[in-house]
Coordinates of C-alpha atoms and ligand atoms in Angstrom, one line a residue:
X1 CA 30.7 -1.6 1.5
X2 CA 28.2 0.7 3.0
X3 CA 29.6 4.0 4.2
X4 CA 27.6 6.7 6.0
X5 CA 28.9 10.1 6.8
X6 CA 27.9 11.7 10.0
X7 CA 27.8 15.3 9.1
X8 CA 29.1 17.5 12.0
X9 CA 31.3 20.0 10.1
X10 CA 34.9 19.7 11.1
X11 CA 34.1 16.7 13.4
X12 CA 32.3 14.7 10.7
X13 CA 33.2 11.0 10.6
X14 CA 32.4 7.9 8.5
X15 CA 30.6 4.8 9.7
X16 CA 31.7 1.7 7.7
X17 CA 29.1 -1.1 7.7
X18 CA 29.7 -4.5 6.2
X19 CA 30.8 -8.0 6.9
X20 CA 34.5 -8.9 7.0
X21 CA 35.7 -5.4 8.0
X22 CA 37.8 -6.6 10.9
X23 CA 41.3 -7.4 9.9
X24 CA 41.4 -4.9 7.0
X25 CA 44.4 -2.7 7.7
X26 CA 43.5 -0.3 4.9
X27 CA 40.4 0.7 6.6
X28 CA 41.6 1.8 10.1
X29 CA 45.0 3.3 9.6
X30 CA 43.9 6.5 7.7
X31 CA 41.9 7.5 10.8
X32 CA 44.8 7.2 13.2
X33 CA 46.7 10.5 13.0
X34 CA 49.6 9.6 15.4
X35 CA 51.9 6.7 15.7
X36 CA 50.3 4.8 18.6
X37 CA 47.0 3.3 19.7
X38 CA 45.4 1.7 22.7
X39 CA 42.7 -0.9 22.2
X40 CA 40.1 -1.1 25.0
X41 CA 38.0 -4.3 25.1
X42 CA 36.6 -6.7 27.6
X43 CA 37.0 -10.3 28.8
X44 CA 34.3 -11.6 26.5
X45 CA 35.0 -9.7 23.3
X46 CA 38.8 -9.8 23.4
X47 CA 39.1 -13.5 22.9
X48 CA 36.8 -13.3 19.8
X49 CA 38.0 -10.1 18.0
X50 CA 41.2 -8.7 19.6
X51 CA 43.5 -10.5 17.2
X52 CA 41.7 -9.3 14.0
X53 CA 41.6 -5.8 15.4
X54 CA 45.4 -5.9 16.2
X55 CA 45.9 -7.1 12.6
X56 CA 44.3 -3.9 11.4
X57 CA 47.1 -1.9 13.1
X58 CA 49.9 -4.0 11.6
X59 CA 53.2 -2.3 12.5
X60 CA 51.7 0.6 14.3
X61 CA 52.6 0.7 18.0
X62 CA 49.6 -0.5 20.0
X63 CA 48.8 -1.5 23.6
X64 CA 45.7 -3.2 25.0
X65 CA 43.5 -2.8 28.1
X66 CA 41.0 -5.6 28.9
X67 CA 38.2 -4.6 31.2
X68 CA 35.9 -6.9 33.2
X69 CA 32.6 -7.5 31.4
X70 CA 29.4 -5.9 32.6
X71 CA 27.4 -2.7 33.2
X72 CA 28.4 -2.9 36.9
X73 CA 32.0 -2.2 35.9
X74 CA 31.0 0.9 34.1
X75 CA 32.3 3.2 36.8
X76 CA 35.2 5.6 37.7
X77 CA 37.2 2.9 39.5
X78 CA 37.3 0.6 36.5
X79 CA 37.8 3.5 34.1
X80 CA 41.1 4.1 35.9
X81 CA 42.4 0.9 34.4
X82 CA 42.3 2.7 31.0
X83 CA 44.2 5.7 32.3
X84 CA 46.7 3.3 34.0
X85 CA 47.3 1.6 30.7
X86 CA 47.7 4.9 28.9
X87 CA 50.1 6.3 31.4
X88 CA 52.1 3.1 32.0
X89 CA 52.7 2.9 28.2
X90 CA 53.5 6.7 28.1
X91 CA 51.0 7.2 25.3
X92 CA 50.8 10.9 24.4
X93 CA 48.1 13.4 23.4
X94 CA 48.3 12.2 19.8
X95 CA 47.4 8.7 20.6
X96 CA 44.2 7.0 19.4
X97 CA 41.9 5.0 21.7
X98 CA 40.0 2.2 19.9
X99 CA 36.9 0.8 21.6
X100 CA 36.3 -2.8 20.7
X101 CA 33.0 -4.1 22.3
X102 CA 29.4 -3.2 23.1
X103 CA 28.1 0.0 24.5
X104 CA 29.7 -0.4 27.9
X105 CA 33.2 -0.6 26.4
X106 CA 32.3 2.2 23.9
X107 CA 31.1 4.6 26.6
X108 CA 34.1 4.0 28.9
X109 CA 36.8 4.1 26.2
X110 CA 35.0 7.2 24.8
X111 CA 35.1 9.0 28.1
X112 CA 38.8 8.0 28.6
X113 CA 39.4 9.5 25.1
X114 CA 37.5 12.7 26.0
X115 CA 39.4 13.2 29.2
X116 CA 42.9 11.8 28.9
X117 CA 45.3 14.7 28.4
X118 CA 42.1 16.8 27.7
X119 CA 41.2 14.7 24.8
X120 CA 42.8 12.2 22.4
X121 CA 41.5 10.6 19.2
X122 CA 38.8 7.9 19.3
X123 CA 37.7 5.1 17.1
X124 CA 34.7 2.8 17.7
X125 CA 34.5 -0.8 16.7
X126 CA 31.0 -1.6 18.1
X127 CA 30.3 -5.4 18.4
X128 CA 26.7 -5.4 19.6
X129 CA 23.8 -4.4 17.5
X130 CA 22.8 -1.9 20.1
X131 CA 26.2 -0.3 20.0
X132 CA 26.2 -0.3 16.2
X133 CA 22.8 1.4 15.8
X134 CA 22.8 3.6 18.9
X135 CA 25.8 4.4 21.0
X136 CA 28.2 4.7 18.0
X137 CA 26.3 7.8 16.8
X138 CA 25.8 11.0 18.9
X139 CA 29.1 11.4 20.7
X140 CA 27.9 10.6 24.2
X141 CA 30.4 8.9 26.4
X142 CA 30.6 8.3 30.2
X143 CA 30.3 6.1 33.2
X144 CA 27.7 5.4 35.9
X145 CA 27.8 6.8 39.4
X146 CA 26.3 4.9 42.4
X147 CA 23.6 7.5 42.5
X148 CA 22.7 7.5 38.8
X149 CA 23.3 5.9 35.4
X150 CA 25.6 7.8 32.9
X151 CA 25.9 10.7 35.3
X152 CA 29.6 11.3 34.7
X153 CA 30.5 11.9 31.0
X154 CA 31.3 14.1 28.1
X155 CA 30.5 14.6 24.4
X156 CA 33.3 13.3 22.3
X157 CA 33.0 12.3 18.6
X158 CA 34.9 9.4 17.1
X159 CA 37.2 9.7 14.1
X160 CA 35.5 6.7 12.5
X161 CA 33.2 3.8 13.3
X162 CA 33.6 0.3 12.0
X163 CA 30.5 -1.8 12.3
X164 CA 31.4 -5.4 11.2
X165 CA 28.2 -7.4 10.9
X166 CA 30.2 -10.6 11.4
X167 CA 30.6 -9.7 15.0
X168 CA 26.8 -10.1 15.5
X169 CA 27.1 -13.8 14.7
X170 CA 28.6 -14.5 18.2
X171 CA 26.2 -12.1 20.0
X172 CA 23.7 -13.9 22.2
X173 CA 20.1 -13.9 20.7
X174 CA 18.7 -12.0 23.6
X175 CA 21.2 -9.2 23.1
X176 CA 20.4 -9.1 19.4
X177 CA 16.7 -8.6 20.1
X178 CA 17.5 -5.9 22.6
X179 CA 19.4 -4.1 19.8
X180 CA 16.5 -4.6 17.4
X181 CA 14.3 -2.7 19.9
X182 CA 16.3 0.5 19.1
X183 CA 16.1 -0.3 15.4
X184 CA 12.3 -0.5 15.6
X185 CA 12.3 2.8 17.4
X186 CA 13.8 4.6 14.4
X187 CA 11.0 3.2 12.2
X188 CA 8.4 4.5 14.7
X189 CA 10.0 7.9 15.0
X190 CA 10.1 9.0 11.4
X191 CA 10.7 6.1 9.0
X192 CA 7.4 4.5 8.1
X193 CA 8.9 2.7 5.1
X194 CA 11.7 1.2 7.2
X195 CA 9.0 0.0 9.7
X196 CA 7.4 -1.9 6.8
X197 CA 10.8 -3.2 5.7
X198 CA 11.2 -4.5 9.3
X199 CA 7.9 -6.3 9.1
X200 CA 9.1 -8.1 6.0
X201 CA 12.7 -8.7 7.2
X202 CA 12.5 -9.5 10.9
X203 CA 13.2 -13.2 10.3
X204 CA 16.4 -12.3 8.3
X205 CA 17.5 -10.0 11.1
X206 CA 17.0 -12.6 13.8
X207 CA 18.9 -15.1 11.6
X208 CA 21.8 -12.6 11.6
X209 CA 21.7 -12.3 7.8
X210 CA 24.5 -9.9 6.8
X211 CA 22.6 -8.0 4.2
X212 CA 19.6 -7.4 6.4
X213 CA 21.9 -6.3 9.3
X214 CA 23.8 -4.0 7.0
X215 CA 20.6 -2.3 5.8
X216 CA 19.1 -2.0 9.3
X217 CA 22.3 -0.6 10.8
X218 CA 22.6 1.9 7.9
X219 CA 19.1 3.2 8.2
X220 CA 19.3 3.3 12.0
X221 CA 22.6 5.2 12.1
X222 CA 21.3 7.6 9.4
X223 CA 18.1 8.2 11.3
X224 CA 20.0 8.9 14.5
X225 CA 22.7 11.0 12.8
X226 CA 20.0 13.2 11.2
X227 CA 18.2 13.8 14.5
X228 CA 21.5 14.4 16.3
X229 CA 22.9 16.7 13.6
X230 CA 19.7 18.9 14.0
X231 CA 20.2 19.0 17.7
X232 CA 23.6 17.9 18.9
X233 CA 23.3 18.8 22.5
X234 CA 19.8 17.6 23.2
X235 CA 17.4 20.4 23.5
X236 CA 14.4 19.6 21.3
X237 CA 14.3 17.1 18.4
X238 CA 16.8 14.7 20.1
X239 CA 14.2 13.9 22.7
X240 CA 12.4 11.9 20.0
X241 CA 15.1 9.3 20.5
X242 CA 13.5 8.7 23.9
X243 CA 10.5 7.0 22.4
X244 CA 9.5 4.1 24.7
X245 CA 12.3 5.2 27.1
X246 CA 10.3 7.1 29.7
X247 CA 8.1 4.1 30.2
X248 CA 11.0 1.7 29.8
X249 CA 13.2 3.4 32.4
X250 CA 10.4 3.0 34.9
X251 CA 10.6 -0.8 34.2
X252 CA 14.4 -0.9 34.4
X253 CA 14.5 1.2 37.6
X254 CA 11.9 -0.9 39.4
X255 CA 13.3 -4.3 38.5
X256 CA 16.8 -3.2 39.1
X257 CA 19.2 -2.8 36.1
X258 CA 20.1 -6.2 34.7
X259 CA 16.9 -8.1 35.2
X260 CA 15.5 -7.0 31.9
X261 CA 17.9 -5.8 29.2
X262 CA 17.5 -2.2 28.3
X263 CA 16.1 -3.1 24.9
X264 CA 13.5 -5.4 26.4
X265 CA 12.2 -2.6 28.6
X266 CA 12.2 -0.3 25.6
X267 CA 10.1 -2.9 23.7
X268 CA 7.4 -2.9 26.4
X269 CA 7.8 0.9 26.7
X270 CA 7.1 1.4 23.0
X271 CA 4.0 -0.7 23.4
X272 CA 2.8 1.5 26.2
X273 CA 3.5 4.6 24.1
X274 CA 1.5 3.0 21.3
X275 CA -1.4 2.2 23.6
X276 CA -1.5 5.7 25.0
X277 CA -1.2 7.2 21.5
X278 CA -4.2 5.1 20.4
X279 CA -6.3 6.0 23.4
X280 CA -5.7 9.6 22.6
X281 CA -7.1 8.8 19.1
X282 CA -3.9 9.7 17.4
X283 CA -2.6 6.2 16.4
X284 CA -5.1 3.9 14.6
X285 CA -6.0 0.6 16.1
X286 CA -4.4 -1.1 13.1
X287 CA -1.1 0.7 13.5
X288 CA -1.1 -0.1 17.3
X289 CA -1.5 -3.8 16.5
X290 CA 1.2 -3.7 13.9
X291 CA 3.6 -2.3 16.5
X292 CA 2.7 -4.9 19.1
X293 CA 3.1 -7.6 16.4
X294 CA 6.5 -6.4 15.2
X295 CA 7.9 -6.1 18.8
X296 CA 6.6 -9.5 19.6
X297 CA 8.2 -10.9 16.4
X298 CA 11.5 -9.4 17.5
X299 CA 11.2 -11.7 20.6
X300 CA 10.8 -8.7 22.9
X301 CA 8.2 -8.3 25.7
X302 CA 5.1 -6.4 24.7
X303 CA 3.7 -6.1 28.2
X304 CA 5.4 -4.2 31.1
X305 CA 5.5 -6.3 34.3
X306 CA 2.3 -6.2 36.2
X307 CA 4.3 -6.5 39.5
X308 CA 5.0 -2.8 39.6
X309 CA 2.3 -0.8 41.4
X310 CA 0.6 2.0 39.5
X311 CA 1.9 4.6 42.0
X312 CA 5.5 3.3 41.7
X313 CA 5.3 3.2 37.9
X314 CA 4.2 6.9 37.7
X315 CA 6.8 8.0 40.3
X316 CA 9.6 6.2 38.4
X317 CA 8.5 7.8 35.2
X318 CA 8.4 11.3 36.7
X319 CA 12.0 11.0 38.1
X320 CA 13.1 10.3 34.5
X321 CA 15.2 13.2 33.1
X322 CA 12.6 14.2 30.6
X323 CA 10.7 16.2 33.2
X324 CA 11.1 19.8 32.3
X325 CA 9.3 22.6 34.2
X326 CA 7.2 20.1 36.1
X327 CA 5.5 18.7 33.0
X328 CA 6.4 15.1 32.0
X329 CA 7.1 15.2 28.3
X330 CA 6.4 12.0 26.4
X331 CA 7.2 10.8 22.9
X332 CA 3.9 9.7 21.4
X333 CA 2.8 8.7 17.9
X334 CA 0.4 10.4 15.5
X335 CA 1.0 7.4 13.2
X336 CA 3.8 4.9 12.5
X337 CA 6.8 7.1 11.5
X338 CA 5.2 10.2 12.9
X339 CA 6.3 10.7 16.5
X340 CA 6.2 13.9 18.5
X341 CA 7.5 15.1 21.8
X342 CA 4.5 16.4 23.7
X343 CA 3.0 17.3 27.1
X344 CA -0.3 17.7 25.4
X345 CA -2.2 15.0 27.2
X346 CA -4.3 14.7 30.3
X347 CA -3.0 13.1 33.4
X348 CA -5.8 10.5 33.4
X349 CA -4.7 9.3 30.0
X350 CA -1.3 8.6 31.3
X351 CA -2.7 6.9 34.4
X352 CA -5.0 4.8 32.2
X353 CA -2.1 3.4 30.2
X354 CA -0.1 2.6 33.4
X355 CA -3.2 0.9 34.8
X356 CA -3.8 -1.2 31.7
X357 CA -0.1 -1.7 30.9
X358 CA -0.2 -5.5 30.6
X359 CA -3.1 -5.7 28.1
X360 CA -1.1 -5.5 24.9
X361 CA -1.7 -8.3 22.4
X362 CA -1.1 -8.4 18.7
X363 CA -4.3 -9.2 16.7
Ligands
NAD401 N1 26.6 6.6 24.3 C1 25.4 6.4 23.8 O1 24.8 7.2 23.1 C2 24.7 5.2 24.3 C3 23.5 4.8 23.7 C4 22.8 3.7 24.1 C5 23.4 2.9 25.1 N2 24.6 3.3 25.7 C6 25.2 2.4 26.7 O2 25.5 1.2 26.2 C7 25.5 0.2 27.2 C8 24.8 -1.0 26.7 O3 25.4 -1.5 25.5 P1 25.2 -3.0 25.0 O4 23.8 -3.3 24.9 O5 26.1 -3.1 23.8 O6 25.8 -3.8 26.3 P2 27.2 -4.4 26.6 O7 28.3 -3.6 26.2 O8 27.2 -4.8 28.1 O9 27.2 -5.8 25.8 C9 26.3 -6.8 26.0 C10 27.0 -8.2 26.3 O10 27.4 -8.7 25.0 C11 28.8 -9.0 25.1 N3 29.3 -8.9 23.7 C12 29.6 -7.7 23.0 N4 29.8 -8.0 21.8 C13 29.8 -9.3 21.6 C14 29.9 -10.1 20.5 N5 30.1 -9.7 19.3 N6 29.8 -11.5 20.7 C15 29.5 -12.0 21.9 N7 29.3 -11.2 23.0 C16 29.4 -9.9 22.8 C17 29.4 -8.1 26.1 O11 30.6 -8.5 26.6 C18 28.3 -8.0 27.1 O12 28.4 -9.2 27.9 C19 24.9 0.9 28.4 O13 25.9 1.1 29.3 C20 24.3 2.1 27.9 O14 24.2 3.2 28.8 C21 25.2 4.4 25.3
ZN402 ZN1 17.9 3.0 24.4

């Protein structure tokens, strides 16, 4: 079994990564301080994994709340179903909320844990690759508001994370690729060796090979944990995690959330960041093509949609939250594995990449 420790002083927690973790009662119970738990899952994931999760709790008192499936339900109204379940079952401040599902369930159950009776214990059992490599590290929880995504939330760290690679076997391939986009991102930020490993092992990841998944999840969580530990509340370094995201959010915003998956928009967004980094003579042509090629191999789009006008694209990027003091900060690459947060570029260089956004092709 691979175990990773997220080092946050008193709030440090382990991430367990392997196949066949669900069902193992030895694993979960040491992280449940009280004598009750509430499992939060959704309509899609519960039929697959609720039973084996319940088996991990054996005789411990536990209740379940099943939410509808979808980002559109990640709101305060549906969040209330979790509070209803907690209160109806009279669960006290020493209870533990267990999130069983993808990032949506994780964010909602996490926010319920942060706020119910001013905070109860929280455990994550992420079942999408995206949730295993991204949302299970960093402590961000929350729900959407009609006027903005993830606008209501809190920081709340889990007691433990259990990433069972078997759960990926039932995940739709498109969702798998979307998670791989974030995995590639860590390689580009500061893990050149890992990027090379991904070039060699992309087929194994797409085939949902347990060893390849375990390695990719471990390196990704470690990379995110290191960045977050250095900057828990997002002032500087943590912005590196936005590589591809400022471009990607413009795509998601324009098409409407749900048309492209988040990871797909990030795939095309990382290609734009690579293109711009190359035009600025930072990233070599060879590295740029390696990036296009890997993203394409992961079955992700390498070109942003041409249907968005240049003006709209720029406007959508500028409303992204990374604008500080009027300067749009971007994450660009000096090389593969050497990304920096910068506003050290000319406006024409940004306009140029927006203009030529659908020209990426791996050579
Ligand atoms: N908290 C953070 O730091 C953080 C980071 C990144 C993303 N997020 C959030 O995560 C959400 C996206 O997460 P996601 O990509 O996991 O989406 P998701 O939770 O919507 O899951 C994607 C789909 O896969 C289904 N599913 C989940 N596990 C499955 C499995 N094992 N087998 C079959 N189907 C399965 C889900 O029911 C859903 O239909 C967004 O709301 C985003 O804001 C949060
Ligand atoms: Zn992302």
